[in-house]
């Protein structure tokens, strides 16, 4: 049951995703909060006179804000992850539980982008074989580079 709950429509396992990593977002939030409290921007401005890298501090701050925006506050099947996900829309329209029920998943263009990050086809093969309730112990690495 747990397996199915965390299995996204596209075949990702939500708990493995960076946007679901609660520790990461807690650290981002704490760092952001602390830097603001210390008024680190002013410190960086003065520091940049002796170290040019500190001139990039505004971009770093902006990047930290962007990283924070990655956070997924809900599971895919509860509307989390991308708000206007074409994959979710397609699956719902076809009244499937997920892409593993679709005969087109090996050639689907909508899944194309995910293939840069994940072995999504392998996940879908596993879910098809073992079912969404029992596939997760067979899953391999979530991100291609990890
Ligand atoms: S919202 Fe889309 S990309 Fe994100 S996990 Fe769900 S189906 Fe996959
Ligand atoms: S066409 Fe099939 S594989 Fe592609 S997004 Fe829709 S349901 Fe998933």
Tab-separated table of C-alpha atoms in Angstrom, residues 9-132:
chain	number	residue	atom	x	y	z
A	9	UNK	CA	1.888	8.685	-12.252
A	10	UNK	CA	5.068	8.760	-14.335
A	11	UNK	CA	6.666	5.877	-12.393
A	12	UNK	CA	8.971	7.845	-10.114
A	13	UNK	CA	9.090	7.004	-6.444
A	14	UNK	CA	8.288	10.347	-4.784
A	15	UNK	CA	10.329	9.668	-1.641
A	16	UNK	CA	13.554	9.383	-3.691
A	17	UNK	CA	13.141	12.769	-5.383
A	18	UNK	CA	15.281	15.780	-4.444
A	19	UNK	CA	12.111	17.932	-4.215
A	20	UNK	CA	10.861	15.588	-1.440
A	21	UNK	CA	14.069	15.739	0.589
A	22	UNK	CA	12.866	17.396	3.784
A	23	UNK	CA	16.348	17.681	5.288
A	24	UNK	CA	17.556	19.588	2.232
A	25	UNK	CA	14.741	22.149	2.458
A	26	UNK	CA	15.112	22.513	6.202
A	27	UNK	CA	18.811	23.325	5.700
A	28	UNK	CA	18.044	25.761	2.883
A	29	UNK	CA	15.454	27.482	5.051
A	30	UNK	CA	17.819	27.670	8.036
A	31	UNK	CA	20.717	28.971	5.946
A	32	UNK	CA	18.528	31.592	4.284
A	33	UNK	CA	17.142	32.669	7.648
A	34	UNK	CA	20.567	32.881	9.284
A	35	UNK	CA	22.159	34.818	6.404
A	36	UNK	CA	19.342	37.364	6.567
A	37	UNK	CA	19.647	37.629	10.343
A	38	UNK	CA	23.398	38.288	9.999
A	39	UNK	CA	22.770	40.789	7.188
A	40	UNK	CA	25.382	38.811	5.309
A	41	UNK	CA	24.730	40.797	2.135
A	42	UNK	CA	26.470	43.822	3.651
A	43	UNK	CA	29.349	41.640	4.838
A	44	UNK	CA	29.717	40.177	1.329
A	45	UNK	CA	29.668	43.649	-0.221
A	46	UNK	CA	32.616	44.811	1.903
A	47	UNK	CA	34.391	41.475	1.568
A	48	UNK	CA	34.188	41.719	-2.236
A	49	UNK	CA	36.782	44.485	-2.158
A	50	UNK	CA	39.431	41.932	-1.222
A	51	UNK	CA	37.823	38.817	-2.725
A	52	UNK	CA	36.044	39.235	-6.048
A	53	UNK	CA	34.065	36.018	-5.610
A	54	UNK	CA	31.892	37.815	-3.049
A	55	UNK	CA	30.565	39.990	-5.864
A	56	UNK	CA	28.490	36.913	-6.783
A	57	UNK	CA	26.708	36.913	-3.428
A	58	UNK	CA	23.429	38.356	-4.852
A	59	UNK	CA	23.321	35.494	-7.384
A	60	UNK	CA	23.987	33.018	-4.586
A	61	UNK	CA	21.060	34.473	-2.633
A	62	UNK	CA	18.868	34.245	-5.703
A	63	UNK	CA	19.946	30.653	-6.282
A	64	UNK	CA	19.174	29.720	-2.696
A	65	UNK	CA	15.667	31.115	-3.222
A	66	UNK	CA	15.309	29.049	-6.386
A	67	UNK	CA	16.440	25.895	-4.610
A	68	UNK	CA	13.807	26.500	-1.937
A	69	UNK	CA	11.144	26.695	-4.646
A	70	UNK	CA	11.935	23.140	-5.699
A	71	UNK	CA	10.268	21.746	-2.603
A	72	UNK	CA	7.367	19.392	-3.232
A	73	UNK	CA	4.783	19.796	-0.513
A	74	UNK	CA	2.560	16.941	-1.619
A	75	UNK	CA	2.842	13.588	-3.341
A	76	UNK	CA	2.411	13.481	-7.116
A	77	UNK	CA	-0.955	11.720	-6.877
A	78	UNK	CA	-2.124	14.403	-4.455
A	79	UNK	CA	-1.217	17.209	-6.838
A	80	UNK	CA	2.400	17.772	-5.769
A	81	UNK	CA	5.470	18.041	-8.002
A	82	UNK	CA	4.743	20.062	-11.160
A	83	UNK	CA	1.459	21.989	-11.042
A	84	UNK	CA	0.630	21.624	-14.727
A	85	UNK	CA	2.154	18.257	-15.436
A	86	UNK	CA	1.256	16.982	-18.907
A	87	UNK	CA	2.003	13.434	-17.796
A	88	UNK	CA	-0.445	13.642	-14.903
A	89	UNK	CA	-3.074	15.194	-17.185
A	90	UNK	CA	-2.572	12.454	-19.770
A	91	UNK	CA	-2.786	9.624	-17.222
A	92	UNK	CA	-5.910	11.069	-15.644
A	93	UNK	CA	-7.532	11.556	-19.040
A	94	UNK	CA	-6.890	7.932	-19.914
A	95	UNK	CA	-8.139	6.857	-16.479
A	96	UNK	CA	-4.969	4.899	-15.711
A	97	UNK	CA	-3.302	4.536	-12.332
A	98	UNK	CA	-0.009	5.413	-14.001
A	99	UNK	CA	1.996	5.269	-17.228
A	100	UNK	CA	2.845	1.594	-16.607
A	101	UNK	CA	-0.708	0.768	-17.769
A	102	UNK	CA	-0.104	2.519	-21.077
A	103	UNK	CA	1.072	0.573	-24.136
A	104	UNK	CA	2.967	3.668	-25.372
A	105	UNK	CA	5.327	4.212	-22.470
A	106	UNK	CA	8.450	3.065	-24.287
A	107	UNK	CA	7.969	5.722	-26.985
A	108	UNK	CA	6.126	8.450	-25.129
A	109	UNK	CA	7.432	11.960	-25.814
A	110	UNK	CA	5.970	13.297	-22.597
A	111	UNK	CA	8.312	11.046	-20.620
A	112	UNK	CA	11.297	12.227	-22.688
A	113	UNK	CA	12.475	14.959	-20.348
A	114	UNK	CA	12.429	12.654	-17.338
A	115	UNK	CA	14.771	10.286	-19.164
A	116	UNK	CA	17.592	12.846	-18.837
A	117	UNK	CA	17.406	12.453	-15.069
A	118	UNK	CA	16.001	8.974	-14.452
A	119	UNK	CA	15.835	5.426	-15.775
A	120	UNK	CA	12.093	5.929	-15.989
A	121	UNK	CA	11.498	3.064	-18.418
A	122	UNK	CA	13.113	0.611	-15.990
A	123	UNK	CA	10.767	1.818	-13.254
A	124	UNK	CA	7.752	1.402	-15.490
A	125	UNK	CA	8.898	-2.105	-16.483
A	126	UNK	CA	9.189	-3.019	-12.790
A	127	UNK	CA	5.808	-1.571	-11.874
A	128	UNK	CA	4.251	-3.408	-14.764
A	129	UNK	CA	5.882	-6.658	-13.626
A	130	UNK	CA	5.366	-6.478	-9.848
A	131	UNK	CA	2.467	-4.033	-9.567
A	132	UNK	CA	2.489	-0.581	-7.947
